[in-house]
Coordinates of C-alpha atoms in Angstrom, one line a residue:
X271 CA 65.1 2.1 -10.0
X272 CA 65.5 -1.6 -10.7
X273 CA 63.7 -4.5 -9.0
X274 CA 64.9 -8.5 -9.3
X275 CA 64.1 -11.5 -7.7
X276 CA 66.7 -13.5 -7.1
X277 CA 67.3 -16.9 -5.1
X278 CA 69.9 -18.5 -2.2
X279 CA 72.4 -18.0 -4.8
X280 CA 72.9 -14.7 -5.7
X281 CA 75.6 -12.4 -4.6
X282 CA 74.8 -10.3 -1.9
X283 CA 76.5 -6.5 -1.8
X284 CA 75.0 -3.3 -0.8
X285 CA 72.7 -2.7 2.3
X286 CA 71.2 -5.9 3.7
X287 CA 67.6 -5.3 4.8
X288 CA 65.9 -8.1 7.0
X289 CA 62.2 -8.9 7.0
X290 CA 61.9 -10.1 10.3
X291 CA 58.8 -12.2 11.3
X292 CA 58.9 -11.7 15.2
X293 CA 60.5 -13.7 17.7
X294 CA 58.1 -16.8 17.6
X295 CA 59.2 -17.2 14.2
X296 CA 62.6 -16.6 13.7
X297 CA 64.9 -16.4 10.5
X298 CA 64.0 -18.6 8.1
X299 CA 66.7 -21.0 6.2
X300 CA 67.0 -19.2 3.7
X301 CA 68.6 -15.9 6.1
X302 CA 70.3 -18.2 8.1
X303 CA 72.1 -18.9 5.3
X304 CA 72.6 -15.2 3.9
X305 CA 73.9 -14.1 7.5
X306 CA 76.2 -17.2 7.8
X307 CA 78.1 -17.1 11.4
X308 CA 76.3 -14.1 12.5
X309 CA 72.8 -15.6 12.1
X310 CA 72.2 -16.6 15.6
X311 CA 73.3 -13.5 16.7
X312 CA 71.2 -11.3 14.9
X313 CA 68.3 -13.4 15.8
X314 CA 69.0 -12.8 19.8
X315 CA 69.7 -9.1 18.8
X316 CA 65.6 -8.8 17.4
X317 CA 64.5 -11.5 19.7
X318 CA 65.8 -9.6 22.4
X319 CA 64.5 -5.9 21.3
X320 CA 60.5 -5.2 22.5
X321 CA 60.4 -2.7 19.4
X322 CA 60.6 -5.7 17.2
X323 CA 57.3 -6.9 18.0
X324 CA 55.6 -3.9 16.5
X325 CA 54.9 -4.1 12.5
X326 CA 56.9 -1.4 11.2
X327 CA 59.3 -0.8 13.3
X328 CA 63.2 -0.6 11.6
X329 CA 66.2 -1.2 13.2
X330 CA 70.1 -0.9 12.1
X331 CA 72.1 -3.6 13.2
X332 CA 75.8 -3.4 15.1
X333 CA 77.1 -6.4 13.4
X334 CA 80.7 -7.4 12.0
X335 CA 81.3 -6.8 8.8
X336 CA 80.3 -8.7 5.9
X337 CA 79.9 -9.0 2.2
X338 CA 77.1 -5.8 2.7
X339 CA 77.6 -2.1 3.6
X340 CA 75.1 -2.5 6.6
X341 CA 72.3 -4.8 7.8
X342 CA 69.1 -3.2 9.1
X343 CA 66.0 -5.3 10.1
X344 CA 62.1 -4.3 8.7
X345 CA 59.3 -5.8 11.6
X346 CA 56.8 -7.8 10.2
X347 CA 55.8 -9.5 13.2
X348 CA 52.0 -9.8 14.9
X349 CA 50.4 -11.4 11.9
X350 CA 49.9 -7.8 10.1
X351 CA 47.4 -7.5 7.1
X352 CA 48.9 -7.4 3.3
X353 CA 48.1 -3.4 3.9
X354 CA 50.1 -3.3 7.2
X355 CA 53.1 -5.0 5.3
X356 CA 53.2 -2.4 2.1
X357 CA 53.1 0.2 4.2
X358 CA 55.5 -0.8 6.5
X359 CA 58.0 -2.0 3.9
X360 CA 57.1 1.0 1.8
X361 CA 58.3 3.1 4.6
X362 CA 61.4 1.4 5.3
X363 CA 62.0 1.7 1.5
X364 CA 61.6 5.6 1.1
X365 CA 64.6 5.9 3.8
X366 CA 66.9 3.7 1.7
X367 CA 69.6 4.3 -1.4
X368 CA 72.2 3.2 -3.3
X369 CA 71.7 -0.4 -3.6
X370 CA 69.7 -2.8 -1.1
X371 CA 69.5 -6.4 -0.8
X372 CA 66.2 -7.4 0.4
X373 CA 66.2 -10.9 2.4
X374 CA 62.2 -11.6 2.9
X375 CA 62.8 -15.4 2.7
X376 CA 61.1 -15.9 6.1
X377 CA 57.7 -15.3 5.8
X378 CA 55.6 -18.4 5.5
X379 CA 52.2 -17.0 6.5
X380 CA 52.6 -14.5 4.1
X381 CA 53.9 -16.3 1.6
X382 CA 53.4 -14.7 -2.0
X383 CA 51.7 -12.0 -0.4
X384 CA 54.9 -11.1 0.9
X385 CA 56.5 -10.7 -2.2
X386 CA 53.8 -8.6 -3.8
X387 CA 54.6 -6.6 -1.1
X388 CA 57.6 -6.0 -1.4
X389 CA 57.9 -5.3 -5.2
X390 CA 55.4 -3.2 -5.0
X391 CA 56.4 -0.5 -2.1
X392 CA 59.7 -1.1 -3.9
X393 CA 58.1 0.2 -6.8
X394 CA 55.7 3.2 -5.5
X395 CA 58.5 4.4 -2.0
X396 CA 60.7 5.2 -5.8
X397 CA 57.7 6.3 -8.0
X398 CA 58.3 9.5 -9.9
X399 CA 55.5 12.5 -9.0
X400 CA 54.7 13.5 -12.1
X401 CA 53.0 10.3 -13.6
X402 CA 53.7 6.9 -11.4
X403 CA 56.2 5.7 -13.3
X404 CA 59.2 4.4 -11.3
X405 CA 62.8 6.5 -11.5
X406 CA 65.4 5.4 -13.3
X407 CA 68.8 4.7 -11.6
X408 CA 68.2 6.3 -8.1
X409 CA 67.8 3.0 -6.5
X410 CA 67.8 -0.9 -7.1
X411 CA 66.8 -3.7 -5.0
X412 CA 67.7 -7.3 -5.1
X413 CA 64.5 -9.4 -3.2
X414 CA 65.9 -12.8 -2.1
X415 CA 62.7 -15.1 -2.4
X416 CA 62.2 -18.9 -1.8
X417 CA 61.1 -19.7 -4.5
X418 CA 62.0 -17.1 -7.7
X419 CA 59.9 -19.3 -10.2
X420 CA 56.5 -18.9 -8.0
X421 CA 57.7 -15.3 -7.1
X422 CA 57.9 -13.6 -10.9
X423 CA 53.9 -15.2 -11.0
X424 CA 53.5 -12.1 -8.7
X425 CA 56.1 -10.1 -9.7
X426 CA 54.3 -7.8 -12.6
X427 CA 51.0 -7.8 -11.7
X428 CA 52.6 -6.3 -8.3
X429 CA 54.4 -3.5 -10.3
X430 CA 51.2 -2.7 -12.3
X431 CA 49.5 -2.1 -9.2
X432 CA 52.2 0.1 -7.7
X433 CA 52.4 2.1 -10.7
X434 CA 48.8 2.7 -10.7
X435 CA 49.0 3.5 -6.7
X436 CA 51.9 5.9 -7.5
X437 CA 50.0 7.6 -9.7
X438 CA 46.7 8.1 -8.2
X439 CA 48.9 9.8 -5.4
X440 CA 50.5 12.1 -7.3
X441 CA 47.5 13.2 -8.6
X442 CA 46.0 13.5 -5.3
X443 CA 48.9 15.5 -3.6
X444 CA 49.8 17.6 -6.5
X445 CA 48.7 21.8 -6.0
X446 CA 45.6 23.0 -7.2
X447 CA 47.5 25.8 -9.3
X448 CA 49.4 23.1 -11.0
X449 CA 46.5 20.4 -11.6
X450 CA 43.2 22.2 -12.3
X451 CA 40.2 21.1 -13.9
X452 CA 41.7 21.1 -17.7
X453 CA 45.4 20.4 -16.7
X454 CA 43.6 17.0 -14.6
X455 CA 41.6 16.2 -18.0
X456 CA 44.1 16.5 -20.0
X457 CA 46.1 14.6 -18.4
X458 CA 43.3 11.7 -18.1
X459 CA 42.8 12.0 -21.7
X460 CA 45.9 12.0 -23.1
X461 CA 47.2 9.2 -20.8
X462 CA 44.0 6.9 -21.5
X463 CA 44.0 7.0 -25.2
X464 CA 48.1 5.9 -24.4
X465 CA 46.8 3.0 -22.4
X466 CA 44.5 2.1 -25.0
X467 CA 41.2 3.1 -23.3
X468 CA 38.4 5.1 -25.0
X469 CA 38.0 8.4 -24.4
X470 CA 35.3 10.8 -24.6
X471 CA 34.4 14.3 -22.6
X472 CA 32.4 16.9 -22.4
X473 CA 33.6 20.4 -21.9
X474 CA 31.6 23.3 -19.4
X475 CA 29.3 24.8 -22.6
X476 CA 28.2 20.9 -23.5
X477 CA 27.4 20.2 -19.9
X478 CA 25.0 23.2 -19.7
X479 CA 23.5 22.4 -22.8
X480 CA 22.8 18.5 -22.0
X481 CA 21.2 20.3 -18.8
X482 CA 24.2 19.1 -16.3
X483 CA 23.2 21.8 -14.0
X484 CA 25.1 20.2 -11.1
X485 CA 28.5 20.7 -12.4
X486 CA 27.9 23.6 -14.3
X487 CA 26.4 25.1 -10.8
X488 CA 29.8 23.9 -8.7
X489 CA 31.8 25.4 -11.6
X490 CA 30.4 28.9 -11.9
X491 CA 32.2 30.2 -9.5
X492 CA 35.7 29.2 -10.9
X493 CA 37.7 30.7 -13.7
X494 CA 37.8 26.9 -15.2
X495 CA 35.1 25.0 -16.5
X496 CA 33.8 21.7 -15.4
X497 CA 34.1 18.3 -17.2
X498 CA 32.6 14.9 -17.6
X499 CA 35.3 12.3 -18.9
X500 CA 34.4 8.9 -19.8
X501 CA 36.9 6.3 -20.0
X502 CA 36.3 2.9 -21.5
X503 CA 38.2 -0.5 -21.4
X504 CA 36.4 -2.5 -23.6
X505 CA 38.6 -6.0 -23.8
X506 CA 38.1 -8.1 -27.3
X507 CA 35.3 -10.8 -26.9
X508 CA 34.1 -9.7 -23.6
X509 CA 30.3 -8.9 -23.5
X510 CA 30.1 -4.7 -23.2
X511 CA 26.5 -4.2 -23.0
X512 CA 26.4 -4.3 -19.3
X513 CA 29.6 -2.9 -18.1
X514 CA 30.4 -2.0 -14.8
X515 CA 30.9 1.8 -13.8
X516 CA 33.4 3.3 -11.5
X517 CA 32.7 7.0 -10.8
X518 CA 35.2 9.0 -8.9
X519 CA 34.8 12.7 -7.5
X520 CA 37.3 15.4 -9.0
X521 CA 36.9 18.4 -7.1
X522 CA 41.1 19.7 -8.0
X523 CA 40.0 22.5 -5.1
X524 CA 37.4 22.6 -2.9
X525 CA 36.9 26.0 -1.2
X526 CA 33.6 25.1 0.3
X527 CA 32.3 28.0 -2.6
X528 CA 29.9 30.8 -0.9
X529 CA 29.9 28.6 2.3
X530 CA 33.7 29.2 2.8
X531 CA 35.7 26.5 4.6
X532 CA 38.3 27.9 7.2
X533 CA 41.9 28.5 6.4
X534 CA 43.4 25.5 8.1
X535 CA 40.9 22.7 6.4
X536 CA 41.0 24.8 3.1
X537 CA 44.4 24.0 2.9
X538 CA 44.5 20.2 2.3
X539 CA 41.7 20.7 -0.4
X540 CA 43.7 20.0 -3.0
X541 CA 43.1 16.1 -2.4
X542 CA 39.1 16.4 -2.9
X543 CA 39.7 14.7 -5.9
X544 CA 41.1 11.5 -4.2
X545 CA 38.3 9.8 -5.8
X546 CA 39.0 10.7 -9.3
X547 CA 42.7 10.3 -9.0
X548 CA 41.8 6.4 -8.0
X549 CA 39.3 5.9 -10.7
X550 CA 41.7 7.3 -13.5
X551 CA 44.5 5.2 -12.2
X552 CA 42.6 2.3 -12.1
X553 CA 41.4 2.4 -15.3
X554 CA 44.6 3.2 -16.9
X555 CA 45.7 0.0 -15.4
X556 CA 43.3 -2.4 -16.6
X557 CA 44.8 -2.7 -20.1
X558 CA 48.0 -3.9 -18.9
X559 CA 46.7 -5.7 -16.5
X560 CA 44.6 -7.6 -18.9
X561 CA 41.4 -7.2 -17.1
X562 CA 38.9 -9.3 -18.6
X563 CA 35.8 -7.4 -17.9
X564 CA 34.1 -4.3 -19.8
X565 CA 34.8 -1.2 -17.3
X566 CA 33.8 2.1 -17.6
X567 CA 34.6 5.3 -15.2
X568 CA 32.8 8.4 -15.3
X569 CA 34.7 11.4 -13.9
X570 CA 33.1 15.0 -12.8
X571 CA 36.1 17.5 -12.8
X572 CA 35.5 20.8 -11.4
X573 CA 37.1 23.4 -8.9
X574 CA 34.4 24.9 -6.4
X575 CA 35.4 28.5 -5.6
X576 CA 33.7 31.9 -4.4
X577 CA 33.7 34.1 -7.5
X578 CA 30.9 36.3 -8.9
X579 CA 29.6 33.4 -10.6
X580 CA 29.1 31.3 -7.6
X581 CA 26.3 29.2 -6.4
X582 CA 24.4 30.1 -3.3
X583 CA 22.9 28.8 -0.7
X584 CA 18.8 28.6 -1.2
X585 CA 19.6 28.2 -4.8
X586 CA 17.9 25.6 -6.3
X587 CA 19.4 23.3 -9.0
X588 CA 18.1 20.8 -11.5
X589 CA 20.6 17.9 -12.1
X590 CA 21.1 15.8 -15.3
X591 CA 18.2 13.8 -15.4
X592 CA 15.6 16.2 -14.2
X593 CA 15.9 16.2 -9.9
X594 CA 16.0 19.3 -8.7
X595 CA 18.4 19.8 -5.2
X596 CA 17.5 22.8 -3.0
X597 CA 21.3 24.0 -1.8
X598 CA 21.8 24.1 1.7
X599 CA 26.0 24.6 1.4
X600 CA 28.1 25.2 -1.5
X601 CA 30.3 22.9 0.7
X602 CA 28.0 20.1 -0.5
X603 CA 29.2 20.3 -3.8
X604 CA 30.5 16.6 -4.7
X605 CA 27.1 15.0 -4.0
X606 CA 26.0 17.3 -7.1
X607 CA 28.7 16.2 -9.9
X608 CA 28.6 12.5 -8.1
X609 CA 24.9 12.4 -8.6
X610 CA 25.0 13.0 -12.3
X611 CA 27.9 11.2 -13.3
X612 CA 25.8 8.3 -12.1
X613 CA 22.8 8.9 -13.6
X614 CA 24.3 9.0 -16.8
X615 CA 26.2 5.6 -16.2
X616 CA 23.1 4.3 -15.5
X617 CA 21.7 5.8 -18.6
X618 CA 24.4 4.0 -20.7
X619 CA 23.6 0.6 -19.6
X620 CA 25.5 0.3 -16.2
X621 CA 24.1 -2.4 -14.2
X622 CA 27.1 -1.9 -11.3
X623 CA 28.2 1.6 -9.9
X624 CA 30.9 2.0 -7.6
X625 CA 31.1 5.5 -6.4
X626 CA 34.3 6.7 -4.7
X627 CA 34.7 10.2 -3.1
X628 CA 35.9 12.5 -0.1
X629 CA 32.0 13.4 0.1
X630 CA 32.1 14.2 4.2
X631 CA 35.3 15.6 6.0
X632 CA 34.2 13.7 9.3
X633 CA 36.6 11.0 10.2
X634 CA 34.3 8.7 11.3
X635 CA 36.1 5.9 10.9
X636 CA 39.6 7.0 11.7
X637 CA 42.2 7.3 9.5
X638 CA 42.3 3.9 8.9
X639 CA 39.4 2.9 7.6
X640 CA 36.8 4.0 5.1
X641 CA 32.8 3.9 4.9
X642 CA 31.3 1.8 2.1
X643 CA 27.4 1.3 1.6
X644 CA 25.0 0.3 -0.7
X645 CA 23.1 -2.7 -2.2
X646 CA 24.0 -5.9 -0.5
X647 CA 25.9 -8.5 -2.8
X648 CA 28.2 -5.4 -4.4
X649 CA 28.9 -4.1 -0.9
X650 CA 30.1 -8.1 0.1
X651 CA 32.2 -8.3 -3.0
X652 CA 34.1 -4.9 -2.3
X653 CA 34.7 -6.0 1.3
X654 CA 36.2 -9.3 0.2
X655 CA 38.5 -7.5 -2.6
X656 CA 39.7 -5.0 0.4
X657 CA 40.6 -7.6 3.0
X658 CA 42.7 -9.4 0.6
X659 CA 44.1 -6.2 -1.1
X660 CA 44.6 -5.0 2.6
X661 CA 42.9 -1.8 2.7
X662 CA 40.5 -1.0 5.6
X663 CA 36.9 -0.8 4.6
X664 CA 33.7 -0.8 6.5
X665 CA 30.0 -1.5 6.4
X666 CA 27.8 1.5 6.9
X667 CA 24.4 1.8 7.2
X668 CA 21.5 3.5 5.1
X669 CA 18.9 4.6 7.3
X670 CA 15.4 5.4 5.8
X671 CA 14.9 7.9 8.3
X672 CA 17.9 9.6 6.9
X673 CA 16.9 9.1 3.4
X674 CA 13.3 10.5 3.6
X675 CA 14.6 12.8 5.5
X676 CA 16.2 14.8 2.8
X677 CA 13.0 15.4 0.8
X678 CA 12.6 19.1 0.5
X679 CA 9.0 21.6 -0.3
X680 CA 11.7 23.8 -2.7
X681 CA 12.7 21.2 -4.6
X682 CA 12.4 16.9 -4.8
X683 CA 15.8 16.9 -2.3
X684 CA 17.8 19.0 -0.1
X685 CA 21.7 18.4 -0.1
X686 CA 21.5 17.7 3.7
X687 CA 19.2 17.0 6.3
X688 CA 17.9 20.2 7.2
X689 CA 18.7 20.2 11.7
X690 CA 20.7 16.7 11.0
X691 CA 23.2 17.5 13.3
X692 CA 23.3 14.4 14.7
X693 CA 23.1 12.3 11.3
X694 CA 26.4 11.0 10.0
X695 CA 28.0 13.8 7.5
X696 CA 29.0 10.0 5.9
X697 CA 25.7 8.6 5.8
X698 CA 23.7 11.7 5.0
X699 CA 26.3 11.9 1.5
X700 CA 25.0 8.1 0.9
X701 CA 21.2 8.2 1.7
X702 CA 21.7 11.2 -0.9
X703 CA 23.1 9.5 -4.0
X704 CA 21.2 6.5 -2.9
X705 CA 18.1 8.4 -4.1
X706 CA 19.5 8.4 -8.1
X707 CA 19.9 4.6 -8.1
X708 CA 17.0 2.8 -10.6
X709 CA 15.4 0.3 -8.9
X710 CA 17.0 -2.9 -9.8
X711 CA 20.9 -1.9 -10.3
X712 CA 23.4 -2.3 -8.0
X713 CA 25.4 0.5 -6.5
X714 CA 27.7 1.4 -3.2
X715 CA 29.4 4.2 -1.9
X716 CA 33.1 4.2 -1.0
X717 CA 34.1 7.5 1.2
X718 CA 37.5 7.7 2.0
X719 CA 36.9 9.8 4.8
X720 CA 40.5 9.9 6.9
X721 CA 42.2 7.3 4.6
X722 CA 42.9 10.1 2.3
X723 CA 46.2 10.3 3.4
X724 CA 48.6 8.5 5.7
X725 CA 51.4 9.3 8.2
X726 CA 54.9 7.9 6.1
X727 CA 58.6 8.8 6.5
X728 CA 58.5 11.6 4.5
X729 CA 55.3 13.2 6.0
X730 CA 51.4 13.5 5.3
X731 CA 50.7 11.9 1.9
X732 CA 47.9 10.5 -0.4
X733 CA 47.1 6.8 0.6
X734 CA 46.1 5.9 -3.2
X735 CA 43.2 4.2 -1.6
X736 CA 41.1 2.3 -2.5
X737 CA 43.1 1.5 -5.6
X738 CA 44.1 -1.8 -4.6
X739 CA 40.6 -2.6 -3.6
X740 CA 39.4 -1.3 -7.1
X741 CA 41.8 -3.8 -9.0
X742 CA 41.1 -6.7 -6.7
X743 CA 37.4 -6.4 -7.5
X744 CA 37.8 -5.9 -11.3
X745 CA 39.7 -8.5 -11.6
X746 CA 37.5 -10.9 -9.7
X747 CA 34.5 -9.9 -11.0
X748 CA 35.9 -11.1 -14.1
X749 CA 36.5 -14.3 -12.8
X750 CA 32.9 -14.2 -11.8
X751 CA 32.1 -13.8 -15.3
X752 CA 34.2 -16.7 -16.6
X753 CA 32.6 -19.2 -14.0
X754 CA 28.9 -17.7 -15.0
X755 CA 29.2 -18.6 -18.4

């Protein structure tokens, strides 16, 4: 797979594909002058066509011939978000082969935005499965652009972030036979120390004897152990010492343990480490992407299943950092490795935690959206990195009622509120973790809830979110930094 740039003057062959902006805008000059004769045509043909008012929607033109194989037209019209326009261009992508000239010359309000776009569902609608990396051969476009030299600004950083999408989805989607606990470490470990990260972990027997009685207490009931892997990106001359955390949930399977889930949810439980898979990929982005800012992620892996070993309901456990959780569900189980994961970024120095996980299965929000809460300023930042990234997030609350109203007489905290029927699944997770959070640091909660996956061409698959978000806010924050000191 191959991706160029190129400008008005490049030779056109192949399959023409037409960003079209929606009837109030037209074709821009620069497809006028790519379609020639047949450009006023082809404008009444998607003026004309109701469909081509909805982002996303593709048609294939019945045109004369030409110097291309066929001309199809991509929808970009009703002023979509950046996330709109990846997906909708990644879509139209995955259906394409051989080789495709891309005209997106007409997009004004989107601008550079537009061409990020574009390279990058180029990149991940072609990314290979097994590590994000793009496919050699299958596929090359050729993205006619305005201006090329303002264009290849975007161009890399674009890629970067595809790759790092691609991966975090194949993570997500792959079996739980095929990526279990040590197959998912390994893989972390061997593919940060590549990226030039630091790498440190801890295996099941360390855990226990560090008193991580959270994971170890998921993990019994598996044939695998549990982990903790910590990744570091510690950039040259860039103050360490308070480093921001990212901690990410990496359940490879989640049966529900004891508390068994039904056959039909078990089934898409392979994707309960969406969080993990996000973290990881971010992080193995941030050397190439020359993120100044000192980043570390903290990632529980562990596969909750019903053996002999099992935790049970009424149990009570004693986390890392001496809280001890009276267990309502084994189906509760990420709010246990979560928990400790953070204490002990906190205990290394973290003033910043961003926690990401599938900690509820209640699609509160849709599948379009996902929860965030926490301390105030953080929470702004990540919603400004997600609006311009283009991935949905939203403000939840905390309720102290729903905080307080986890304290147990078994232990110092239940998993859930005990007769919270009627308290968000989402904000119950939250008011949770919210309760291992020093006074005085910083921390929010991103659950992905239904943005797991998304609807494509090719079926139900991992969303990658909130990687985008992740990398928008990393590198901001250290452009924060820079205009601190």
């Amino acid at each position: 797979m191959s991706v160029e740039l190129v400008g008005r003057e490049a030779e056109y062959a192949g399959h023409l594909l037409l960003a079209w902006p929606g009837s109030s805008l037209g074709l821009g000059v620069v497809q006028r002058e790519v379609l020639g004769a047949m450009a006023d045509m082809v404008e009444s043909l998607l003026s004309s066509d109701a469909g081509m008012a909805r982002c996303g929607t593709v048609r294939r033109l019945d045109v004369p011939a030409g110097p291309w194989s066929s001309v199809s037209a991509i929808s970009l019209a009703g002023n979509p978000s950046r996330g709109q326009v990846w997906e909708a261009l990644e879509d139209a992508f995955g259906a394409c082969a051989g080789r495709v000239f891309v005209s997106a010359a007409a997009m004004p309000p989107l601008a550079l935005d537009l061409v990020e776009a574009v390279v990058g569902a180029a990149v991940v609608s072609t990314s290979s499965t097994g590590t994000g990396g793009e496919v050699p051969g299958a596929i090359s476009f050729r993205v006619l652009v305005a201006d090329t030299e303002r264009a290849a600004g975007v161009e890399q950083g674009a890629r970067l972030v595809a790759r790092a999408l691609g991966r975090a989805r194949a993570w997500t989607d792959a079996p739980g036979n095929r990526l279990g606990p040590s197959e998912f470490v390994e893989e972390l470990c061997e593919q940060g120390r590549v990226a030039g990260l630091e790498v440190t972990r801890l295996d099941g027997a360390e855990l226990a004897a560090r008193g991580y009685g959270g994971i170890t207490a998921v993990a019994g009931g598996s044939s695998q152990p549990g982990w903790l892997v910590r990744l570091d990106h510690r950039p040259p001359d860039v103050n360490a010492r308070a480093p921001v955390a990212l901690v990410g949930k990496g359940v490879t399977f989640d049966s529900g343990g004891l508390s068994l889930k039904t056959g039909s949810v078990m089934a898409s439980m392979r994707r309960d480490m969406a969080g993990a898979a996000a973290v990881g990929a971010v992080m193995l982005a941030l050397p190439t992407l020359r993120v100044q800012a000192a980043v570390r992620a903290y990632i529980p892996v562990v596969e909750n299943m019903p053996g002999g070993s099992a935790y049970r309901p009424g149990d009570v456990v004693t986390l890392y950092g001496g809280r001890s959780v009276e267990i309502d569900t084994t189906d509760a189980e990420g709010r246990l490795i979560l928990a400790e994961a953070m204490v002990t970024a906190f205990e290394d120095g973290a003033q910043e935690v961003i926690e990401v996980s599938t900690l509820c299965g209640a699609g509160v929000l849709g599948r379009h959206l996902s929860g965030v809460m926490g301390e105030d300023a953080l929470v702004g930042h990540l919603l400004a990195a997600a609006h311009e990234a283009g991935e949905g997030l939203w403000r939840m609350p905390l309720p102290v009622q729903v905080r307080e109203g986890l304290r147990s007489t078994a232990a110092d905290l239940h998993q859930v509120v005990p007769g919270g029927e009627w308290d968000s699944p989402m904000i119950q997770g939250g008011a949770f973790l919210s309760h291992f959070v020093p006074e005085g640091r910083a921390w929010a909660h991103i659950d992905l809830g239904g943005q797991v996956t998304r609807t494509s061409t090719s079926g139900t698959v991992a969303s990658g979110v909130p990687v985008r978000t992740l990398l928008r806010f990393l590198t901001g924050r250290a452009s924060r930094n820079d205009h601190a000191g």
